[in-house]
Short mmCIF file of C-alpha atoms and ligand atoms in Angstrom, two decimals:
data_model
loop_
_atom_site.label_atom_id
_atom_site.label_comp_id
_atom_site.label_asym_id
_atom_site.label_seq_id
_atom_site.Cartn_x
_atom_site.Cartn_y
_atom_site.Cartn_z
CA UNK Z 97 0.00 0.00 0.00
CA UNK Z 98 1.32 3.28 -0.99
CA UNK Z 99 1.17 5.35 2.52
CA UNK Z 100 1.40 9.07 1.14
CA UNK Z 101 -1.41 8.52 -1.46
CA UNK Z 102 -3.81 8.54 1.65
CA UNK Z 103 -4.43 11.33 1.79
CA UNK Z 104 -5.93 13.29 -1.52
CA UNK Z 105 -8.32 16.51 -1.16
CA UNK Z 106 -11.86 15.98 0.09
CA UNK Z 107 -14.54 16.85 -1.94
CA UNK Z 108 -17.00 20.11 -0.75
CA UNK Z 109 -21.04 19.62 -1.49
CA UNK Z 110 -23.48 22.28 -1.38
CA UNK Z 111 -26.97 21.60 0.38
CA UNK Z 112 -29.28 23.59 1.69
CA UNK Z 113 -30.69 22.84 4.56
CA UNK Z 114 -34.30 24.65 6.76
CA UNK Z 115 -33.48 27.58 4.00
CA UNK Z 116 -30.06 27.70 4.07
CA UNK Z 117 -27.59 26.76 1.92
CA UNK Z 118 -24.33 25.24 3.06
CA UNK Z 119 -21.44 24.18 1.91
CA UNK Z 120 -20.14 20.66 3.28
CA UNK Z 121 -16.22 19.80 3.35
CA UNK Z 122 -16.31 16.08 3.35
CA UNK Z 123 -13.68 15.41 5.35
CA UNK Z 124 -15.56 11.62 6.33
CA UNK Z 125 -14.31 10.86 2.11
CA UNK Z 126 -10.71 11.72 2.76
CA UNK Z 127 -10.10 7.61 2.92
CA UNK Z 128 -11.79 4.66 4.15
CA UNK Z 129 -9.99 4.04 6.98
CA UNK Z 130 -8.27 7.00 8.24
CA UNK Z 131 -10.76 10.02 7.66
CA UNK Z 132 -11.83 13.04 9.10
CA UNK Z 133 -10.12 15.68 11.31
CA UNK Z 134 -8.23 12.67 13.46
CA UNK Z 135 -6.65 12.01 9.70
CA UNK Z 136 -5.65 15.40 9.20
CA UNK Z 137 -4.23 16.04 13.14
CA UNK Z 138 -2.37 12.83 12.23
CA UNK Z 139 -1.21 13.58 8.92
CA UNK Z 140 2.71 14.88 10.39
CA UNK Z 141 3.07 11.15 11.46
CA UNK Z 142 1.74 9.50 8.26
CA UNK Z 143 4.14 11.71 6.11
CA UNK Z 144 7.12 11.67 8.20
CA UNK Z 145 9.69 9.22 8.10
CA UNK Z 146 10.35 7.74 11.31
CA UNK Z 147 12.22 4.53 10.54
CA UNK Z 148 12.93 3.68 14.73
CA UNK Z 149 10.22 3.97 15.18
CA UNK Z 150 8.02 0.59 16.22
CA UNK Z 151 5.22 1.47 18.39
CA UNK Z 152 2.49 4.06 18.62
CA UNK Z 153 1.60 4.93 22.69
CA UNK Z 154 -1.58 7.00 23.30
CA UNK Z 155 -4.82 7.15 25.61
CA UNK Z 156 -7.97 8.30 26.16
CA UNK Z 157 -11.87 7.17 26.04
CA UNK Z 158 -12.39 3.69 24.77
CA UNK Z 159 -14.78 4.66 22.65
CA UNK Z 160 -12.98 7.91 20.89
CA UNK Z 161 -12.67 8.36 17.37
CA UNK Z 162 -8.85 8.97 17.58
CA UNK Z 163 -9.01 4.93 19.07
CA UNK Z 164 -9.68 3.70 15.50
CA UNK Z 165 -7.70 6.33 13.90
CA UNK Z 166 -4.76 5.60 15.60
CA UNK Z 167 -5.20 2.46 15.02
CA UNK Z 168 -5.42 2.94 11.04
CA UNK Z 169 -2.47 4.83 11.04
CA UNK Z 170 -0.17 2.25 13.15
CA UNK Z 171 -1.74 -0.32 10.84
CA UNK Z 172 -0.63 2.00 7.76
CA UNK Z 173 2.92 2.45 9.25
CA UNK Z 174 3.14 -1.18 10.40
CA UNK Z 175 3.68 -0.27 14.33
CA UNK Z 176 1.74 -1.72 16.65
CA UNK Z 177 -0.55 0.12 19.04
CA UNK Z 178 -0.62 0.55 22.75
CA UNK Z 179 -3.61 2.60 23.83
CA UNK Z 180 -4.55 3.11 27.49
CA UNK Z 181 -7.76 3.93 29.26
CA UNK Z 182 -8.83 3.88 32.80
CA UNK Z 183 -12.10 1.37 32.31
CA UNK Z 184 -14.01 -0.26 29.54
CA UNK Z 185 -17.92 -0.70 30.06
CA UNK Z 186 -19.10 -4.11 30.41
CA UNK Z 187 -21.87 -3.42 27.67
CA UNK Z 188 -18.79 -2.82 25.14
CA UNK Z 189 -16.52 -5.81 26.07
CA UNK Z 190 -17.54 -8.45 23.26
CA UNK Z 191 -18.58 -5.93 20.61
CA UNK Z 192 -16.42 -6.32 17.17
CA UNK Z 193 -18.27 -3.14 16.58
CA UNK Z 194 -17.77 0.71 17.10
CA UNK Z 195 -14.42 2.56 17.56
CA UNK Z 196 -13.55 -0.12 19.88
CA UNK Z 197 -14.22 -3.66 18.02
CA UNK Z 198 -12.61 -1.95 14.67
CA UNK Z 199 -9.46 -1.02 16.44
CA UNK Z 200 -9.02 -4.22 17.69
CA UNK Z 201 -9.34 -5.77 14.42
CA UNK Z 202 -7.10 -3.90 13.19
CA UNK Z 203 -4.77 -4.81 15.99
CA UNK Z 204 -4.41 -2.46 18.43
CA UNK Z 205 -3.32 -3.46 21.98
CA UNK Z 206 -6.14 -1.70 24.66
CA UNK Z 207 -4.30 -1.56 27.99
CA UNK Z 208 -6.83 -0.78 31.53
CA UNK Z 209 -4.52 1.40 33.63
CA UNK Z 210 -4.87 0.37 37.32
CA UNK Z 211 -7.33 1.98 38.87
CA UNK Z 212 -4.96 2.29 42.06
CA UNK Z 213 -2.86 4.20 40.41
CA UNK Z 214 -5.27 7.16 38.81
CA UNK Z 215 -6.71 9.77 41.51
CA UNK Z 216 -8.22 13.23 41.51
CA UNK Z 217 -5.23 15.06 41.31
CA UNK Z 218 -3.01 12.79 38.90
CA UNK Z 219 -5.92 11.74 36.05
CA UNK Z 220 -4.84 9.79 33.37
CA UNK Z 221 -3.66 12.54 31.43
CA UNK Z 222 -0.91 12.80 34.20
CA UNK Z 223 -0.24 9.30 34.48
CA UNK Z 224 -0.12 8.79 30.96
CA UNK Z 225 2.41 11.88 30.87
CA UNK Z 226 4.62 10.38 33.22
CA UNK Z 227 4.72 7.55 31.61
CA UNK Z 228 5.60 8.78 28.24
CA UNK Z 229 8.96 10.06 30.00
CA UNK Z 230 10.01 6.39 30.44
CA UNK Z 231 9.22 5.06 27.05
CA UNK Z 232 12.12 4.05 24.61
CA UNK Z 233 12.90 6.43 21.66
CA UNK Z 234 11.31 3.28 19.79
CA UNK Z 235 8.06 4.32 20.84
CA UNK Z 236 6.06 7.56 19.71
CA UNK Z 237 3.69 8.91 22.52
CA UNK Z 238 0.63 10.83 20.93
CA UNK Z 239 -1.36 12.69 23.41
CA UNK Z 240 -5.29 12.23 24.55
CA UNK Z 241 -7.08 13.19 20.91
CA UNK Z 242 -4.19 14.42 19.33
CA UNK Z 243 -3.78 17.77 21.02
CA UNK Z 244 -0.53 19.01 19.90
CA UNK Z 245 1.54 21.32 17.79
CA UNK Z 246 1.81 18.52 15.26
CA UNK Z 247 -1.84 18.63 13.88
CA UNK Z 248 -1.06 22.11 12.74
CA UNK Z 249 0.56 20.67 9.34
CA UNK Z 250 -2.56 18.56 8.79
CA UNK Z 251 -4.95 20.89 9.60
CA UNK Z 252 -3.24 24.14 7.74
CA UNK Z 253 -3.75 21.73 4.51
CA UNK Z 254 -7.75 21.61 5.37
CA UNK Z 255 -7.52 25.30 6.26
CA UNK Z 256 -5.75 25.85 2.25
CA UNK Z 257 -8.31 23.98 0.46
CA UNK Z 258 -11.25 25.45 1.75
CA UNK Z 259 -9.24 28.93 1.00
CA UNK Z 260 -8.49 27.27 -2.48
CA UNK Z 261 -12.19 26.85 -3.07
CA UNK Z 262 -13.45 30.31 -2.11
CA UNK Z 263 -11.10 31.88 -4.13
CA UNK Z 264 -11.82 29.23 -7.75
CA UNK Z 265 -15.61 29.91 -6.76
CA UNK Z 266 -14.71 33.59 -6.40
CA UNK Z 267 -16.92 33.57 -3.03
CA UNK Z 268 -15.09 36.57 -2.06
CA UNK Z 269 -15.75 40.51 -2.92
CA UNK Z 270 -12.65 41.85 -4.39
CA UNK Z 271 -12.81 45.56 -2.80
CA UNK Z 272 -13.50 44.59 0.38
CA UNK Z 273 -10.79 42.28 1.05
CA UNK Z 274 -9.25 41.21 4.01
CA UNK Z 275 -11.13 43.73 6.01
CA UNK Z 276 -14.33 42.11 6.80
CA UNK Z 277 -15.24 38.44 7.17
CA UNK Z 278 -16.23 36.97 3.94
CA UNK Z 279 -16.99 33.37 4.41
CA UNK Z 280 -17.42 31.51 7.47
CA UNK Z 281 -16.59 28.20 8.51
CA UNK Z 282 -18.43 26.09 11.64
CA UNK Z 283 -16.96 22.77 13.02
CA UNK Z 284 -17.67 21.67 16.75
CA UNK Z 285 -14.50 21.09 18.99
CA UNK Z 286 -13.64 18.78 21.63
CA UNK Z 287 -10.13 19.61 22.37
CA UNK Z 288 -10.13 22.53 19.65
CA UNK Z 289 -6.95 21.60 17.77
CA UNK Z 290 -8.62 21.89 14.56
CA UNK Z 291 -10.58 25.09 15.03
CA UNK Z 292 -7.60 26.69 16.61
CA UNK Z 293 -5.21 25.67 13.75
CA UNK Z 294 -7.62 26.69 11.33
CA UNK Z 295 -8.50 30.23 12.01
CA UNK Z 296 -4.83 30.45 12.60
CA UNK Z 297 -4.34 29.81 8.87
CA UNK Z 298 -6.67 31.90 7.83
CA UNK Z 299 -5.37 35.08 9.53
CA UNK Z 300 -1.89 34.46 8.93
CA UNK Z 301 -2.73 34.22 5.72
CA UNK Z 302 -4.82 37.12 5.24
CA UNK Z 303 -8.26 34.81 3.82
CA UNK Z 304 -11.14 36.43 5.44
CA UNK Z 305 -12.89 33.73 6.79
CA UNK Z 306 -14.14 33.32 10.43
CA UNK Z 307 -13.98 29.71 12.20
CA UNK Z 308 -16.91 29.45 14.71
CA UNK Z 309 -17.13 26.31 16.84
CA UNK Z 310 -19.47 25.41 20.12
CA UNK Z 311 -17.32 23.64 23.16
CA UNK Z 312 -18.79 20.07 23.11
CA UNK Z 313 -16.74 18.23 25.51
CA UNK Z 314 -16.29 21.03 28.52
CA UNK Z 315 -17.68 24.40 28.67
CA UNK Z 316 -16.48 27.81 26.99
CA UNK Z 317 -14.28 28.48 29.44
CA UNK Z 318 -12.55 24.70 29.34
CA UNK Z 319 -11.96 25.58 25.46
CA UNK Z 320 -10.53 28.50 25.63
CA UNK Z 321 -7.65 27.21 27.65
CA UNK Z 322 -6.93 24.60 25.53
CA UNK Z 323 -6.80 27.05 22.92
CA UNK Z 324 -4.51 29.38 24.98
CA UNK Z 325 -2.55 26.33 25.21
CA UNK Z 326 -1.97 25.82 21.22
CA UNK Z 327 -1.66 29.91 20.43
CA UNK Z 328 -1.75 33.13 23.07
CA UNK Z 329 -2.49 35.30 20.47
CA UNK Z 330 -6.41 36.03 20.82
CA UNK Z 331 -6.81 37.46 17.58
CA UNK Z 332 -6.21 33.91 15.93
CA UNK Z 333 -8.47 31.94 18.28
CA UNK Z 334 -12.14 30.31 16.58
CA UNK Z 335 -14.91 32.51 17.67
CA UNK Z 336 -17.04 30.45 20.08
CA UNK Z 337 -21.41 29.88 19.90
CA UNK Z 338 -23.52 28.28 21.83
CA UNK Z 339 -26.56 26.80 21.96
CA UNK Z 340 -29.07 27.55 24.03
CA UNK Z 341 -30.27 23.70 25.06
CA UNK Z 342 -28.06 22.25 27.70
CA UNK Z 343 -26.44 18.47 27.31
CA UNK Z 344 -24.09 15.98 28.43
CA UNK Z 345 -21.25 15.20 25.87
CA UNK Z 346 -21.56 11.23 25.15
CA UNK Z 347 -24.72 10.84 26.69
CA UNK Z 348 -27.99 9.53 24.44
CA UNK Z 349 -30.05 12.69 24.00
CA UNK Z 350 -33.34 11.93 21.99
CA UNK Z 351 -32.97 16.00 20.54
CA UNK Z 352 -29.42 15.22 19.20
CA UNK Z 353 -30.82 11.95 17.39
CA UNK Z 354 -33.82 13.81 15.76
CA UNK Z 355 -31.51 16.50 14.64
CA UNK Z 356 -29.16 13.59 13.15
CA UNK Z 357 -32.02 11.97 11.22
CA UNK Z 358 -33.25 14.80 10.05
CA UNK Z 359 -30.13 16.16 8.39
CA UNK Z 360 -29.91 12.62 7.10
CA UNK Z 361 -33.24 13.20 5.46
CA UNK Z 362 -32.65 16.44 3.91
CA UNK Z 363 -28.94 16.36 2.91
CA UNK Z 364 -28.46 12.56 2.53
CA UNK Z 365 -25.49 12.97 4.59
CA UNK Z 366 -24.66 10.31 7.49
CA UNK Z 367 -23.15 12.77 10.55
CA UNK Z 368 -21.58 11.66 13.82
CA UNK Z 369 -23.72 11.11 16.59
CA UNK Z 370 -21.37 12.65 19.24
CA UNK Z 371 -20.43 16.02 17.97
CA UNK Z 372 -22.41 16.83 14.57
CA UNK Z 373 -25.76 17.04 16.49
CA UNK Z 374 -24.07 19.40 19.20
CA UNK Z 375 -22.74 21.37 16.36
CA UNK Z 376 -25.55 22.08 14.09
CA UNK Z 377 -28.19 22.96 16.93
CA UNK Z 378 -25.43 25.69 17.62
CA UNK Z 379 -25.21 26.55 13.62
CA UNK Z 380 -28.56 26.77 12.88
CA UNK Z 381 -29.39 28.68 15.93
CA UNK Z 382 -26.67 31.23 14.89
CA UNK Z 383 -27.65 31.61 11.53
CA UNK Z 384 -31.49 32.69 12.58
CA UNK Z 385 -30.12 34.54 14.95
CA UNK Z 386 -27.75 36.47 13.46
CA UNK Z 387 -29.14 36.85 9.57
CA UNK Z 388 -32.83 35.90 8.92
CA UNK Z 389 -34.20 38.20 11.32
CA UNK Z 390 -32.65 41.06 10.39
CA UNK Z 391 -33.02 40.27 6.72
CA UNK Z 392 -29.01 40.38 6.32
CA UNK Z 393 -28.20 37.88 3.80
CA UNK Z 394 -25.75 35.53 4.83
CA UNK Z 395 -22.10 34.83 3.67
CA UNK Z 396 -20.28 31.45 2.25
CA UNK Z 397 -20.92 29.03 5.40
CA UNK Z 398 -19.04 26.16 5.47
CA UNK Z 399 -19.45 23.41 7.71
CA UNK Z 400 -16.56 20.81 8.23
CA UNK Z 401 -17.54 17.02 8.12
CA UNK Z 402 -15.61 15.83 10.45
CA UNK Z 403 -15.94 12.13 10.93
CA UNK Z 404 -16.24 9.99 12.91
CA UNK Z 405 -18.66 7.47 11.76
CA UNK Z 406 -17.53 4.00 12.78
CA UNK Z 407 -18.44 5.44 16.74
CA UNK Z 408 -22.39 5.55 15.21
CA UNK Z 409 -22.14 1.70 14.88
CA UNK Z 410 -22.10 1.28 18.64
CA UNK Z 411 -24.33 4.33 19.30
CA UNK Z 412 -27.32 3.46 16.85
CA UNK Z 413 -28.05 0.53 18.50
CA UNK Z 414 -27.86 2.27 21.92
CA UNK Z 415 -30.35 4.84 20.69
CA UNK Z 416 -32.56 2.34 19.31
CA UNK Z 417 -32.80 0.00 22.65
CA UNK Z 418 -33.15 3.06 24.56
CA UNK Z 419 -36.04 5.22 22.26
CA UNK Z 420 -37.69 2.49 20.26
CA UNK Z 421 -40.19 4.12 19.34
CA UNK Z 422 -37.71 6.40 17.46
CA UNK Z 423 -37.19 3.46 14.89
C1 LIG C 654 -12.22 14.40 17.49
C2 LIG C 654 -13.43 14.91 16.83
C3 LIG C 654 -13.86 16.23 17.01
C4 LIG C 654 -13.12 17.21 17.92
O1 LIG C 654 -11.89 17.64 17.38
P1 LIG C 654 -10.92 18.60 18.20
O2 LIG C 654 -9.78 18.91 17.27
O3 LIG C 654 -10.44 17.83 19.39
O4 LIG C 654 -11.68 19.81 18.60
C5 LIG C 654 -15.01 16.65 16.35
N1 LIG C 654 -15.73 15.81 15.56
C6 LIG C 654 -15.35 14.53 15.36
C7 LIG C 654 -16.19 13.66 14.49
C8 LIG C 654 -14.18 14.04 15.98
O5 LIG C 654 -13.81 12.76 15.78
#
C-alpha cells in the first residue's frame, strides 16, 4: 500500500438545509480508513519518516474516534498500538463493533490502567504523561485526541483547500478584502486543535474567513484554555457559539438523534452522533439569529464534516434499545 497517497483533497457539497444553503467539506471521504479531522491532526506522522520507530503509545476514552484512527495509522505504518484507558464498560466488552471492536481488528493493543494508580489530582492525562517520560525512543507517545503542535501541518492543509475553493468559486468581494469576514466556517470542537489551527491559517494568511465552533466536551471556558494552550495570540483563536439547550457530551439525547435523522433526510449525509448534532443545533441557531431576522443575507458558510462514523455503529443501536419508538 502506498502510505502518502492517503491522503488526496476531500470533496465540498453544497446543500441547503431549513433555507439555508451550506457548503459541506467532506472530510468523512478523505479515505476509508483513516478520515476526518483525526486524519488530518495525524497527517505529520503518516508523512514523516520515522524509521525507529516501532510502536504508537496514546490514551484516552475507549470509545474515541482517535481509538480507530490511531489504530489505522499504526496499521498503515506497520507499528503496533498501545492505547490506554482507565475502564471499559461491560456493555462494550464483546462488541467487534464501534471505535472499539474496529481497532481491535485492526490490531491495536487496549491496555486498563490500574485503577490504584489514577486519583483526583493525577488523572490519566498525568499518568499517561509520566509515563511517556520512560518510554524508549522506539516508541512515539501521541497525546489524549491528538492535542498538539503537530496537527497544525494537517490541519493548515484543510484550512488551504477550503481557502483554495473560495477563491476558484470567487466567493469573495474583491474591494473589500481582508477587512471584513467573507466566508465563514463552523466545526464543533472537543479539544479545539482543529478550530484553533484553522483560524490560525486563515489570519496568517490574510483569507477572510471566520472559524466558529461550540465547546462540546467542557464548557467555553474549558476551550478556551486549551486554545490558549496551542496559540496566546487572541486574535487567531475560533470565535465560540452556543446553543441555548443544555447536554451531556456522550450521553444519548433523543434532541441530538432527531436533529441527526433529520439532516440525514434532507442532505443525505450520514453525521456523527457525538459532535455533529451538538454542532448544528449551535449553527442553525446562529444563523437565525444572526441573519434571517434582520433580513441580512448571509455569507459562504461552510461546515466541516468531520468524521467519525464507525463510533455511530455502537451508538445506533444504543439509541434504538433506549427510544424504540424512534425506529
Ligand atoms: C475528534 C473529533 C472532534 C473534535 O476535534 P478537536 O480537534 O479535538 O476539537 C469533532 N468531531 C469529530 C467527528 C471528531 O472525531
Amino acid at each position: 500500500m502506498k502510505v502518502s497517497a492517503a491522503l488526496s483533497k476531500s470533496p465540498i457539497e453544497k446543500i441547503s438545509l431549513d433555507n439555508h444553503s451550506i457548503y459541506i467539506k467532506r472530510d468523512d471521504l478523505l479515505n476509508p480508513h483513516f478520515s476526518g479531522n483525526k486524519a488530518r491532526k495525524f497527517a505529520y506522522y503518516l508523512e514523516h519518516n520515522s524509521t525507529s520507530i516501532t510502536k504508537l503509545v496514546s490514551y484516552g476514552s475507549i470509545q474515541a474516534n482517535s481509538l480507530y484512527s490511531l489504530a489505522a495509522l499504526a496499521h498503515l505504518k506497520g507499528w503496533q498500538l498501545d492505547y490506554y484507558v482507565s475502564r471499559i464498560p461491560d456493555w462494550l466488552k464483546d462488541s467487534t463493533l464501534g471505535n472499539y471492536g474496529q481497532a481491535l481488528a485492526l490490531g491495536a493493543k487496549i491496555i486498563v490502567v490500574d485503577s490504584s494508580l489514577l486519583t483526583d489530582s493525577n488523572n490519566l492525562d498525568g499518568y499517561m504523561h509520566q509515563y511517556a517520560e520512560t518510554l524508549p525512543e522506539t516508541s512515539l507517545f501521541i497525546p489524549e485526541g491528538g492535542r498538539s503542535c503537530h496537527a497544525s501541518l494537517g490541519v493548515y492543509t484543510l484550512a488551504k483547500e477550503i481557502a483554495d475553493y473560495c477563491n476558484t468559486h470567487k466567493l469573495f468581494e474583491k474591494d473589500t478584502f481582508a477587512k471584513t469576514n467573507q466566508a465563514q466556517v463552523m466545526l464543533p470542537s472537543g479539544t479545539g486543535t482543529t478550530a484553533l489551527f484553522l483560524q490560525t491559517w486563515f489570519k496568517e494568511n490574510n483569507q477572510p474567513i471566520k472559524v466558529l465552533t461550540c465547546a462540546c466536551v467542557g464548557d467555553d471556558v474549558y476551550l478556551k484554555k486549551q486554545f490558549n494552550q496551542l496559540n496566546p495570540d487572541q486574535t487567531q483563536w475560533p470565535t465560540i457559539i452556543s446553543s441555548r439547550k443544555k447536554f451531556h457530551f456522550g450521553q444519548l439525547n433523543k434532541n441530538h438523534y432527531l436533529l441527526w435523522q433529520h439532516l440525514l433526510k434532507e442532505t443525505g449525509i450520514e453525521f456523527d452522533l457525538l459532535y455533529d448534532p451538538i454542532g448544528w443545533h449551535c449553527l442553525l441557531d446562529y444563523l437565525s439569529n444572526n441573519y434571517a431576522s434582520n433580513n441580512n443575507s448571509t455569507i459562504p458558510t461552510f461546515y466541516i464534516h468531520q468524521g467519525g462514523l464507525v463510533g455511530n455503529q455502537t451508538m445506533l443501536p444504543r439509541y434504538q434499545r433506549k427510544y424504540p419508538e424512534l425506529f
